[in-house]
């Protein structure tokens, strides 16, 4: 009997130890992964943060319409989209409504909630730029952007990729190097190949080229243009198509929304690329406007000349800054401006309507345009501004 008891206790202990060991191994692996990630300059998953710093009337209301995963289990909860939300109404019109995001704000519950309840597309405001993705020549850091990809998938949102080739936010190894034309073209190829391959299947549309024109419509005198002429443009587009044939490829710029010298430069380039059969799907009009200085007629005609080439047009970085003081009257005007922009978008088949941020709490505008403020759709407390209702009215028409 004693022998049996000892035997049973041994079995129990052994079994228990094995389980503990497995759990420990899991923790060890997770810890190693986290350590490795941190060493690589990668980030923790901010989508898991539960801190609530700012609350919004709108978000609270929408929580009753959208199932929220407030249980502590890992089980996925079906996303229920309010048909009267911005994203519900836009999806019904087969349109993307998006926002640029910075995951450091995910700790604000209202930020995440507004994003997933109101938008069906997201774009990383800074994280996918070259200096962040490829800070050393042989090192790509994908982990941060991968979290955004996961968040987008979980919340059934499409993603824009911003941006592959730009003249800003480049790593020092690149800007401080001396490169021949062949070397720079192979750097373009290598970077585009790695980026587009990594995010294959996750990015709906890439800003393959960003801000490649001067205001007079000539090519920007960037390191790319000075060393390779126009060849970097074709290289980037061809390589991006090769790596992900399903991703849409865009050339994106500001001050090209109206008919003017700069948009003529863009038009002439894309017309030539289309005629030459270079892969290109559309042009991005960034749309950083002053709220009462939008030439709607010119915008509409301009869209039409690009779509006549068989290209898509997307509004990629909308914000409508208001000159201080931000009065109630100006906010109403801003709401009307957002409505008109959405009406033009719908009338002309614009496929995405993306604002450069979510709330006035986090926007590049006041830091860059001194004396201007309040450019976005949600106020500092994530309450919807007039623009939200304006866009909804346009989408319901
Ligand atoms: O992350 C660093 C931080 O570590 C450092 O302490 C801090 C000090 O200045 O800088 C932080 O980086 C800043 C970065 O935003 C992240 O916040 C950069 O200085 C700042 O220059 C950068 O600004 C971004 C800008 O692009 C830079 O090119 C803006 O947030 C971003 O909204 C803006 O976005 C551009 C689009 O990509 C292209 N179209 C125009 C649009 C607005 O300028």
XYZ file of N, CA and C in Angstrom, residues 129-380:
756
model
N 8.001 55.160 -42.374
C 8.956 55.928 -43.177
C 10.348 55.276 -43.073
N 11.171 55.570 -44.041
C 12.433 54.846 -44.226
C 13.305 54.846 -42.974
N 13.436 56.023 -42.318
C 14.328 56.111 -41.156
C 13.886 55.174 -40.039
N 12.579 54.939 -39.929
C 12.083 54.035 -38.886
C 12.215 52.577 -39.295
N 11.963 52.297 -40.548
C 11.914 50.908 -40.999
C 13.295 50.300 -41.216
N 14.240 51.127 -41.653
C 15.534 50.595 -42.116
C 16.666 51.520 -41.652
N 16.798 51.661 -40.283
C 17.717 52.668 -39.745
C 19.185 52.378 -40.035
N 19.522 51.090 -40.136
C 20.873 50.690 -40.542
C 20.746 49.923 -41.844
N 21.793 49.966 -42.624
C 21.646 49.477 -43.997
C 21.091 48.056 -44.067
N 21.554 47.180 -43.175
C 21.108 45.786 -43.260
C 20.033 45.443 -42.231
N 19.462 46.447 -41.585
C 18.486 46.147 -40.529
C 17.114 46.739 -40.862
N 16.157 45.849 -40.964
C 14.767 46.285 -41.102
C 14.053 46.035 -39.780
N 13.272 47.002 -39.333
C 12.524 46.841 -38.078
C 11.040 46.865 -38.407
N 10.458 45.688 -38.434
C 9.066 45.580 -38.858
C 8.077 45.490 -37.692
N 8.583 45.186 -36.488
C 7.669 44.774 -35.403
C 6.599 45.834 -35.089
N 6.990 47.107 -35.036
C 6.017 48.150 -34.706
C 4.900 48.220 -35.734
N 5.290 48.268 -36.984
C 4.282 48.345 -38.048
C 3.437 47.076 -38.101
N 4.048 45.939 -37.743
C 3.285 44.685 -37.731
C 2.132 44.736 -36.726
N 2.345 45.468 -35.641
C 1.262 45.599 -34.649
C 0.083 46.353 -35.268
N 0.411 47.375 -36.031
C -0.662 48.127 -36.707
C -1.379 47.243 -37.720
N -0.613 46.410 -38.413
C -1.212 45.487 -39.391
C -2.196 44.553 -38.682
N -1.756 44.036 -37.533
C -2.608 43.124 -36.758
C -3.868 43.849 -36.286
N -3.684 45.045 -35.791
C -4.833 45.837 -35.323
C -5.821 46.074 -36.468
N -5.278 46.417 -37.623
C -6.151 46.682 -38.779
C -6.929 45.423 -39.153
N -6.239 44.292 -39.157
C -6.928 43.043 -39.529
C -8.011 42.706 -38.513
N -7.668 42.802 -37.237
C -8.646 42.471 -36.191
C -9.879 43.357 -36.276
N -9.672 44.565 -36.744
C -10.795 45.510 -36.793
C -11.308 45.736 -38.215
N -10.963 44.802 -39.079
C -11.456 44.819 -40.463
C -11.227 46.173 -41.142
N -10.020 46.666 -40.978
C -9.669 47.939 -41.607
C -8.618 47.690 -42.687
N -8.714 48.458 -43.751
C -7.671 48.407 -44.781
C -6.515 49.314 -44.338
N -5.373 49.121 -44.976
C -4.214 49.969 -44.634
C -3.618 50.625 -45.864
N -3.247 51.896 -45.722
C -2.400 52.524 -46.736
C -0.955 52.409 -46.251
N -0.055 52.274 -47.151
C 1.368 52.220 -46.816
C 1.996 53.564 -47.133
N 2.531 54.235 -46.105
C 3.085 55.579 -46.299
C 4.458 55.620 -45.660
N 5.465 55.767 -46.370
C 5.616 55.923 -47.791
C 6.921 55.273 -48.184
N 7.076 54.842 -49.410
C 8.322 54.149 -49.773
C 9.448 55.126 -50.114
N 9.247 55.922 -51.134
C 10.339 56.813 -51.559
C 9.941 58.261 -51.307
N 10.676 58.912 -50.428
C 10.439 60.300 -50.044
C 11.799 60.941 -49.867
N 11.822 62.263 -49.735
C 13.123 62.930 -49.526
C 13.323 63.253 -48.040
N 12.290 62.996 -47.215
C 12.417 63.290 -45.786
C 12.436 61.997 -44.976
N 12.808 62.142 -43.711
C 12.835 61.007 -42.775
C 13.570 59.805 -43.359
N 14.737 60.129 -43.907
C 15.617 59.085 -44.440
C 16.706 58.785 -43.408
N 17.212 57.552 -43.367
C 18.265 57.234 -42.403
C 19.599 57.889 -42.786
N 20.426 58.118 -41.762
C 21.714 58.784 -42.002
C 22.612 57.987 -42.935
N 22.563 56.637 -42.801
C 23.460 55.838 -43.655
C 23.196 56.131 -45.123
N 21.928 56.504 -45.406
C 21.554 56.769 -46.790
C 21.902 58.204 -47.187
N 21.529 59.156 -46.333
C 21.739 60.564 -46.711
C 23.211 60.962 -46.643
N 23.969 60.285 -45.787
C 25.378 60.685 -45.656
C 26.310 59.896 -46.566
N 25.728 58.934 -47.283
C 26.560 58.154 -48.209
C 26.759 58.892 -49.523
N 27.755 58.442 -50.265
C 27.948 58.966 -51.620
C 27.633 57.824 -52.562
N 26.673 58.033 -53.420
C 26.179 56.922 -54.233
C 26.246 57.251 -55.713
N 26.618 56.246 -56.475
C 26.514 56.388 -57.930
C 25.054 56.145 -58.306
N 24.724 56.452 -59.542
C 23.360 56.223 -60.012
C 22.964 54.748 -59.858
N 23.860 53.853 -60.262
C 23.551 52.419 -60.186
C 23.342 51.982 -58.738
N 24.194 52.501 -57.854
C 24.054 52.125 -56.438
C 22.718 52.607 -55.878
N 22.367 53.846 -56.189
C 21.127 54.387 -55.635
C 19.905 53.657 -56.188
N 19.953 53.300 -57.456
C 18.823 52.549 -58.025
C 18.725 51.163 -57.388
N 19.868 50.566 -57.092
C 19.780 49.241 -56.462
C 19.329 49.375 -55.011
N 19.625 50.501 -54.367
C 19.106 50.743 -53.008
C 17.582 50.897 -53.059
N 17.099 51.622 -54.048
C 15.643 51.765 -54.224
C 15.024 50.383 -54.409
N 15.582 49.609 -55.308
C 15.047 48.265 -55.581
C 15.017 47.414 -54.309
N 16.138 47.436 -53.593
C 16.273 46.581 -52.409
C 15.277 46.980 -51.325
N 15.156 48.289 -51.113
C 14.237 48.774 -50.075
C 12.787 48.441 -50.430
N 12.412 48.759 -51.658
C 11.026 48.502 -52.080
C 10.747 47.000 -52.034
N 11.699 46.223 -52.466
C 11.521 44.767 -52.459
C 11.256 44.255 -51.037
N 12.085 44.699 -50.084
C 11.916 44.236 -48.709
C 10.628 44.716 -48.075
N 10.321 45.983 -48.274
C 9.109 46.552 -47.662
C 7.851 45.920 -48.239
N 7.750 45.900 -49.534
C 6.501 45.447 -50.152
C 6.324 43.943 -49.943
N 7.421 43.208 -49.955
C 7.323 41.773 -49.695
C 6.864 41.522 -48.265
N 7.447 42.232 -47.324
C 7.070 42.002 -45.926
C 5.581 42.274 -45.696
N 5.075 43.358 -46.283
C 3.684 43.753 -46.010
C 2.714 43.244 -47.080
N 3.189 42.339 -47.917
C 2.344 41.796 -48.995
C 1.035 41.257 -48.411
N -0.051 41.644 -49.032
C -1.353 41.154 -48.576
C -1.967 41.996 -47.470
N -1.190 42.914 -46.890
C -1.707 43.732 -45.783
C -1.952 45.180 -46.185
N -1.351 45.586 -47.276
C -1.460 46.995 -47.672
C -2.359 47.096 -48.897
N -3.394 47.897 -48.755
C -4.307 48.107 -49.887
C -3.650 49.006 -50.928
N -3.052 50.102 -50.465
C -2.435 51.045 -51.411
C -1.171 51.640 -50.815
N -0.147 51.669 -51.634
C 1.157 52.216 -51.232
C 1.356 53.604 -51.812
N 1.802 54.538 -50.975
C 2.364 55.773 -51.511
C 3.791 55.415 -51.923
N 3.933 54.962 -53.134
C 5.257 54.514 -53.586
C 6.201 55.712 -53.671
N 5.665 56.812 -54.154
C 6.475 58.029 -54.292
C 5.737 59.174 -53.625
N 6.464 59.942 -52.841
C 5.833 61.013 -52.075
C 6.550 62.336 -52.330
N 5.767 63.337 -52.753
C 6.257 64.724 -52.839
C 7.469 64.853 -53.757
N 7.313 64.411 -54.985
C 8.458 64.417 -55.905
C 8.478 65.641 -56.821
N 7.591 66.608 -56.547
C 7.565 67.816 -57.382
C 7.848 69.077 -56.590
N 8.480 70.029 -57.283
C 8.601 71.390 -56.761
C 7.281 72.107 -57.047
N 7.123 73.289 -56.481
C 5.858 74.035 -56.663
C 5.638 74.453 -58.116
N 6.708 74.618 -58.876
C 6.524 75.039 -60.280
C 6.274 73.851 -61.212
N 6.146 72.665 -60.656
C 5.822 71.495 -61.480
C 7.041 70.761 -62.007
N 8.231 71.288 -61.714
C 9.442 70.539 -62.103
C 9.707 69.469 -61.044
N 10.580 68.535 -61.375
C 10.880 67.487 -60.404
C 11.648 68.055 -59.218
N 11.276 67.604 -58.019
C 11.979 68.036 -56.814
C 13.455 67.651 -56.915
N 14.299 68.573 -56.529
C 15.746 68.328 -56.586
C 16.186 67.513 -55.364
N 15.632 66.343 -55.246
C 15.968 65.459 -54.126
C 17.238 64.682 -54.469
N 17.767 63.963 -53.476
C 18.931 63.117 -53.767
C 18.581 62.083 -54.839
N 17.322 61.667 -54.859
C 16.903 60.658 -55.844
C 17.002 61.228 -57.247
N 16.414 62.429 -57.402
C 16.363 63.007 -58.747
C 17.746 63.454 -59.209
N 18.487 64.063 -58.275
C 19.803 64.580 -58.663
C 20.723 63.466 -59.139
N 20.558 62.277 -58.573
C 21.485 61.188 -58.926
C 20.954 60.281 -60.032
N 19.644 60.108 -60.088
C 19.134 59.113 -61.044
C 18.229 59.712 -62.117
N 17.962 61.026 -62.039
C 16.958 61.586 -62.944
C 15.600 60.983 -62.604
N 14.809 60.696 -63.638
C 13.472 60.136 -63.376
C 13.500 58.624 -63.152
N 14.677 58.022 -63.265
C 14.707 56.542 -63.249
C 14.268 55.934 -61.924
N 14.489 56.659 -60.815
C 14.069 56.081 -59.524
C 12.560 55.892 -59.472
N 11.845 56.726 -60.186
C 10.374 56.657 -60.173
C 9.930 55.326 -60.774
N 10.438 55.034 -61.950
C 10.066 53.788 -62.627
C 10.546 52.573 -61.842
N 11.772 52.674 -61.324
C 12.309 51.539 -60.550
C 11.396 51.191 -59.383
N 10.988 52.225 -58.634
C 10.167 51.973 -57.437
C 8.823 51.366 -57.827
N 8.216 51.891 -58.862
C 6.884 51.397 -59.260
C 6.959 49.959 -59.783
N 7.948 49.712 -60.620
C 8.075 48.364 -61.207
C 8.352 47.337 -60.106
N 9.258 47.676 -59.198
C 9.606 46.725 -58.132
C 8.418 46.496 -57.196
N 7.684 47.561 -56.889
C 6.530 47.403 -55.989
C 5.484 46.486 -56.623
N 5.218 46.668 -57.893
C 4.234 45.802 -58.580
C 4.702 44.349 -58.586
N 5.998 44.186 -58.835
C 6.559 42.830 -58.897
C 6.393 42.107 -57.554
N 6.575 42.828 -56.472
C 6.564 42.198 -55.149
C 5.151 41.948 -54.630
N 4.202 42.821 -54.962
C 2.816 42.600 -54.534
C 1.866 43.097 -55.623
N 1.538 42.207 -56.558
C 0.712 42.629 -57.695
C -0.686 43.099 -57.283
N -1.112 42.770 -56.063
C -2.460 43.178 -55.642
C -2.504 44.539 -54.953
N -1.354 45.050 -54.566
C -1.357 46.355 -53.895
C -1.480 47.460 -54.947
N -2.254 48.485 -54.609
C -2.387 49.607 -55.542
C -1.245 50.592 -55.314
N -0.731 51.117 -56.410
C 0.466 51.955 -56.347
C 0.119 53.414 -56.648
N 0.538 54.293 -55.728
C 0.172 55.712 -55.833
C 1.397 56.623 -55.850
N 1.207 57.763 -56.505
C 2.137 58.886 -56.359
C 1.359 59.955 -55.593
N 1.933 60.426 -54.506
C 1.214 61.245 -53.523
C 1.891 62.614 -53.395
N 1.082 63.678 -53.289
C 1.721 64.994 -53.141
C 0.748 66.006 -52.545
N 1.304 67.151 -52.121
C 0.483 68.257 -51.622
C 0.512 69.392 -52.650
N -0.464 70.280 -52.531
C -0.612 71.399 -53.489
C -0.776 70.918 -54.930
N -1.297 69.729 -55.091
C -1.621 69.235 -56.445
C -3.131 69.016 -56.575
N -3.895 69.507 -55.595
C -5.330 69.238 -55.572
C -6.081 70.105 -56.579
N -5.570 71.315 -56.833
C -6.225 72.210 -57.794
C -5.401 72.214 -59.078
N -6.007 72.760 -60.129
C -5.258 72.829 -61.387
C -4.257 73.983 -61.281
N -3.009 73.652 -61.336
C -1.932 74.651 -61.213
C -0.643 74.044 -61.781
N 0.436 74.779 -61.692
C 1.687 74.311 -62.300
C 2.138 72.979 -61.703
N 1.968 72.841 -60.394
C 2.453 71.607 -59.749
C 1.605 70.403 -60.169
N 0.279 70.590 -60.194
C -0.551 69.440 -60.598
C -0.383 69.157 -62.090
N -0.037 70.208 -62.877
C 0.288 69.949 -64.293
C 1.519 69.051 -64.397
N 2.507 69.317 -63.557
C 3.725 68.486 -63.560
C 3.384 67.042 -63.230
N 2.548 66.870 -62.203
C 2.133 65.515 -61.812
C 1.344 64.857 -62.950
N 0.433 65.646 -63.528
C -0.402 65.099 -64.603
C 0.477 64.632 -65.782
N 1.418 65.474 -66.176
C 2.275 65.119 -67.319
C 3.089 63.857 -67.031
N 3.572 63.743 -65.812
C 4.344 62.542 -65.469
C 3.460 61.295 -65.526
N 2.309 61.342 -64.849
C 1.522 60.095 -64.762
C 0.945 59.716 -66.122
N 0.649 60.721 -66.940
C 0.157 60.435 -68.297
C 1.235 59.653 -69.067
N 2.455 60.141 -68.928
C 3.573 59.473 -69.607
C 3.762 58.046 -69.070
N 3.682 57.896 -67.761
C 3.864 56.561 -67.171
C 2.773 55.609 -67.643
N 1.540 56.096 -67.679
C 0.428 55.254 -68.136
C 0.669 54.854 -69.593
N 1.048 55.811 -70.412
C 1.283 55.516 -71.839
C 2.428 54.514 -72.020
N 3.405 54.602 -71.145
C 4.552 53.682 -71.244
C 4.278 52.323 -70.610
N 3.121 52.203 -69.965
C 2.787 50.927 -69.323
C 3.513 50.693 -68.009
N 4.028 51.760 -67.410
C 4.657 51.617 -66.085
C 3.540 51.395 -65.062
N 3.701 50.433 -64.145
C 2.620 50.164 -63.195
C 2.312 51.349 -62.291
N 1.073 51.769 -62.313
C 0.615 52.891 -61.479
C -0.897 52.813 -61.405
N -1.441 52.957 -60.200
C -2.903 52.862 -60.053
C -3.565 54.178 -59.726
N -2.819 55.104 -59.146
C -3.518 56.325 -58.791
C -2.621 57.428 -58.277
N -3.281 58.550 -58.022
C -2.584 59.689 -57.429
C -3.252 60.033 -56.103
N -2.427 60.420 -55.152
C -2.925 60.841 -53.850
C -2.883 62.354 -53.760
N -4.038 62.947 -53.487
C -4.089 64.383 -53.192
C -4.050 64.492 -51.667
N -2.950 65.012 -51.141
C -2.827 65.040 -49.682
C -3.953 65.849 -49.031
N -4.250 67.021 -49.585
C -5.403 67.819 -49.126
C -5.208 68.442 -47.744
N -4.048 69.039 -47.526
C -3.845 69.867 -46.326
C -4.326 71.273 -46.686
N -5.579 71.568 -46.348
C -6.192 72.831 -46.784
C -6.396 73.790 -45.619
N -6.504 75.101 -45.972
C -7.072 76.081 -45.037
C -8.579 75.998 -45.245
N -9.340 75.962 -44.153
C -10.745 75.532 -44.262
C -11.573 76.368 -45.241
N -11.233 77.660 -45.380
C -12.072 78.495 -46.271
C -11.327 78.896 -47.556
N -10.318 78.136 -47.889
C -9.580 78.450 -49.125
C -9.478 77.222 -50.023
N -10.616 76.644 -50.283
C -10.634 75.452 -51.139
C -11.349 75.818 -52.438
N -10.667 75.608 -53.533
C -11.270 75.896 -54.842
C -11.949 74.605 -55.328
N -13.222 74.473 -54.953
C -13.930 73.210 -55.216
C -14.050 72.898 -56.707
N -14.293 73.947 -57.518
C -14.437 73.712 -58.972
C -13.140 73.163 -59.552
N -12.057 73.799 -59.163
C -10.758 73.379 -59.683
C -10.425 71.971 -59.199
N -10.755 71.688 -57.952
C -10.507 70.350 -57.402
C -11.252 69.298 -58.227
N -12.496 69.593 -58.514
C -13.307 68.610 -59.234
C -12.771 68.377 -60.658
N -12.438 69.477 -61.328
C -11.891 69.342 -62.704
C -10.560 68.588 -62.676
N -9.799 68.874 -61.655
C -8.489 68.221 -61.547
C -8.644 66.706 -61.341
N -9.557 66.337 -60.453
C -9.801 64.899 -60.244
C -10.168 64.255 -61.577
N -11.042 64.952 -62.297
C -11.567 64.351 -63.532
C -10.475 64.129 -64.576
N -9.487 65.033 -64.626
C -8.459 64.801 -65.656
C -7.578 63.602 -65.291
N -7.419 63.356 -63.989
C -6.622 62.179 -63.598
C -7.424 60.887 -63.787
N -8.700 60.903 -63.414
C -9.492 59.674 -63.576
C -9.694 59.364 -65.063
N -9.672 60.406 -65.904
C -9.807 60.167 -67.353
C -8.628 59.363 -67.905
N -7.521 59.372 -67.164
C -6.360 58.557 -67.578
C -6.504 57.107 -67.116
N -7.607 56.828 -66.419
C -7.813 55.474 -65.904
C -7.216 55.291 -64.515
N -6.844 56.401 -63.882
C -6.225 56.317 -62.553
C -7.251 56.582 -61.456
N -6.968 56.043 -60.286
C -7.773 56.379 -59.106
C -7.254 57.680 -58.508
N -8.140 58.373 -57.828
C -7.709 59.498 -56.991
C -8.122 59.187 -55.558
N -7.203 59.419 -54.623
C -7.543 59.301 -53.209
C -7.170 60.606 -52.509
N -8.001 61.002 -51.533
C -7.638 62.122 -50.646
C -6.900 61.475 -49.479
N -5.609 61.729 -49.380
C -4.781 60.881 -48.517
C -4.394 61.482 -47.162
N -4.441 62.810 -47.029
C -3.955 63.397 -45.766
C -4.797 64.615 -45.384
N -6.100 64.479 -45.458
C -6.961 65.661 -45.290
C -6.834 66.272 -43.895
N -6.622 67.572 -43.856
C -6.936 68.352 -42.655
C -7.268 69.765 -43.104
N -8.220 70.370 -42.435
C -8.729 71.680 -42.834
C -8.462 72.656 -41.694
N -7.264 73.246 -41.722
C -6.868 74.066 -40.583
C -7.628 75.398 -40.574
N -7.876 75.869 -39.360
C -8.632 77.111 -39.176
C -7.680 78.165 -38.620
N -7.759 79.372 -39.195
C -6.917 80.464 -38.695
C -7.485 80.933 -37.353
N -6.616 81.102 -36.392
C -7.064 81.540 -35.068
C -7.654 82.962 -35.168
N -8.666 83.285 -34.381
C -9.301 82.449 -33.369
C -10.282 81.449 -33.977
N -10.333 80.288 -33.375
C -11.254 79.250 -33.852
C -12.634 79.537 -33.252
N -13.474 80.168 -34.034
C -14.809 80.558 -33.543
C -15.832 79.487 -33.908
N -17.003 79.560 -33.275
C -18.090 78.624 -33.608
C -18.446 78.735 -35.084
N -18.445 79.977 -35.564
C -18.799 80.200 -36.965
C -17.802 79.481 -37.894
N -16.551 79.583 -37.574
C -15.523 78.938 -38.421
C -15.623 77.414 -38.335
N -15.996 76.921 -37.175
C -16.148 75.459 -37.051
C -17.326 74.961 -37.891
N -18.377 75.780 -37.945
C -19.520 75.411 -38.797
C -19.080 75.421 -40.266
N -18.323 76.457 -40.627
C -17.801 76.524 -42.014
C -16.924 75.306 -42.311
N -16.131 74.915 -41.336
C -15.263 73.750 -41.539
C -16.100 72.487 -41.774
N -17.181 72.371 -41.020
C -18.069 71.221 -41.209
C -18.626 71.192 -42.620
N -18.986 72.367 -43.097
C -19.526 72.469 -44.457
C -18.445 72.095 -45.483
N -17.219 72.499 -45.201
C -16.109 72.186 -46.119
C -15.866 70.682 -46.174
N -15.883 70.024 -45.013
C -15.731 68.556 -45.010
C -16.854 67.911 -45.825
N -18.070 68.444 -45.668
C -19.211 67.880 -46.404
C -18.994 68.023 -47.911
N -18.578 69.225 -48.318
C -18.374 69.457 -49.767
C -17.276 68.548 -50.313
N -16.231 68.364 -49.535
C -15.149 67.478 -50.008
C -15.652 66.055 -50.197
N -16.467 65.598 -49.247
C -17.004 64.238 -49.388
C -17.965 64.171 -50.585
N -18.741 65.209 -50.793
C -19.651 65.211 -51.956
C -18.856 65.109 -53.254
N -17.773 65.875 -53.327
C -16.929 65.829 -54.531
C -16.301 64.446 -54.685
N -15.856 63.904 -53.565
C -15.247 62.566 -53.606
C -16.250 61.550 -54.156
N -17.456 61.591 -53.638
C -18.474 60.613 -54.063
C -18.855 60.815 -55.531
N -19.008 62.074 -55.908
C -19.431 62.375 -57.282
C -18.394 61.946 -58.311
N -17.143 61.909 -57.891
C -16.067 61.673 -58.866
C -15.313 60.366 -58.643
N -15.879 59.498 -57.843
C -15.279 58.169 -57.678
C -13.969 58.152 -56.924
N -13.732 59.168 -56.084
C -12.526 59.139 -55.238
C -12.649 57.936 -54.303
N -11.595 57.135 -54.205
C -11.752 55.835 -53.536
C -11.384 55.841 -52.053
N -10.690 56.870 -51.596
C -10.383 56.921 -50.159
C -10.413 58.371 -49.691
N -10.898 58.545 -48.477
C -11.037 59.867 -47.856
C -10.355 59.750 -46.493
N -9.081 60.103 -46.455
C -8.256 59.837 -45.271
C -7.865 61.149 -44.604
N -8.162 61.279 -43.314
C -7.761 62.494 -42.583
C -6.406 62.256 -41.900
N -5.630 63.344 -41.772
C -4.260 63.192 -41.244
C -4.289 63.308 -39.719
N -4.932 62.310 -39.119
C -5.105 62.279 -37.677
C -6.570 62.047 -37.364
N -6.852 61.924 -36.059
C -8.229 61.667 -35.632
C -8.775 62.886 -34.904
N -8.021 63.326 -33.909
C -8.523 64.378 -33.031
C -7.579 65.579 -33.053
N -8.147 66.750 -32.784
C -7.331 67.971 -32.716
C -6.300 67.918 -31.591
N -6.454 66.944 -30.720
C -5.481 66.763 -29.638
C -4.109 66.369 -30.189
N -4.115 65.642 -31.289
C -2.854 65.143 -31.853
C -2.815 65.467 -33.344
N -2.245 66.593 -33.662
C -2.125 66.958 -35.078
C -0.846 67.756 -35.283
N -0.240 67.571 -36.429
C 1.009 68.266 -36.746
C 0.761 69.752 -37.015
N -0.513 70.160 -37.230
C -0.809 71.492 -37.763
C -0.308 72.657 -36.907
N -0.684 72.760 -35.623
C -0.280 73.970 -34.883
C 1.233 74.112 -34.759
N 1.940 72.991 -34.747
C 3.400 73.045 -34.644
C 4.053 73.478 -35.945
N 3.338 73.384 -37.014
C 3.933 73.668 -38.323
C 3.380 74.964 -38.923
N 2.069 75.139 -38.807
C 1.434 76.363 -39.307
C 1.049 77.222 -38.102
N 1.963 78.114 -37.730
C 1.730 78.914 -36.535
C 0.489 79.794 -36.772
N -0.396 79.808 -35.764
C -1.610 80.627 -35.886
C -2.787 79.873 -36.471
N -2.611 78.588 -36.718
C -3.715 77.763 -37.239
C -3.955 76.606 -36.282
N -5.198 76.133 -36.263
C -5.520 75.050 -35.326
C -6.754 74.295 -35.789
N -7.106 73.304 -34.984
C -8.401 72.612 -35.056
C -8.741 72.027 -36.432
N -7.832 71.273 -37.043
C -8.055 70.861 -38.437
C -8.855 69.576 -38.642
N -9.070 68.818 -37.571
C -9.560 67.445 -37.791
C -11.055 67.287 -37.466
N -11.502 66.045 -37.490
C -12.945 65.770 -37.365
C -13.409 65.668 -35.919
N -12.487 65.385 -35.001
C -12.862 65.240 -33.592
C -12.092 66.275 -32.772
N -12.760 66.806 -31.736
C -12.107 67.843 -30.933
C -11.132 67.213 -29.927
N -10.587 68.054 -29.056
C -9.570 67.580 -28.108
C -10.074 66.501 -27.163
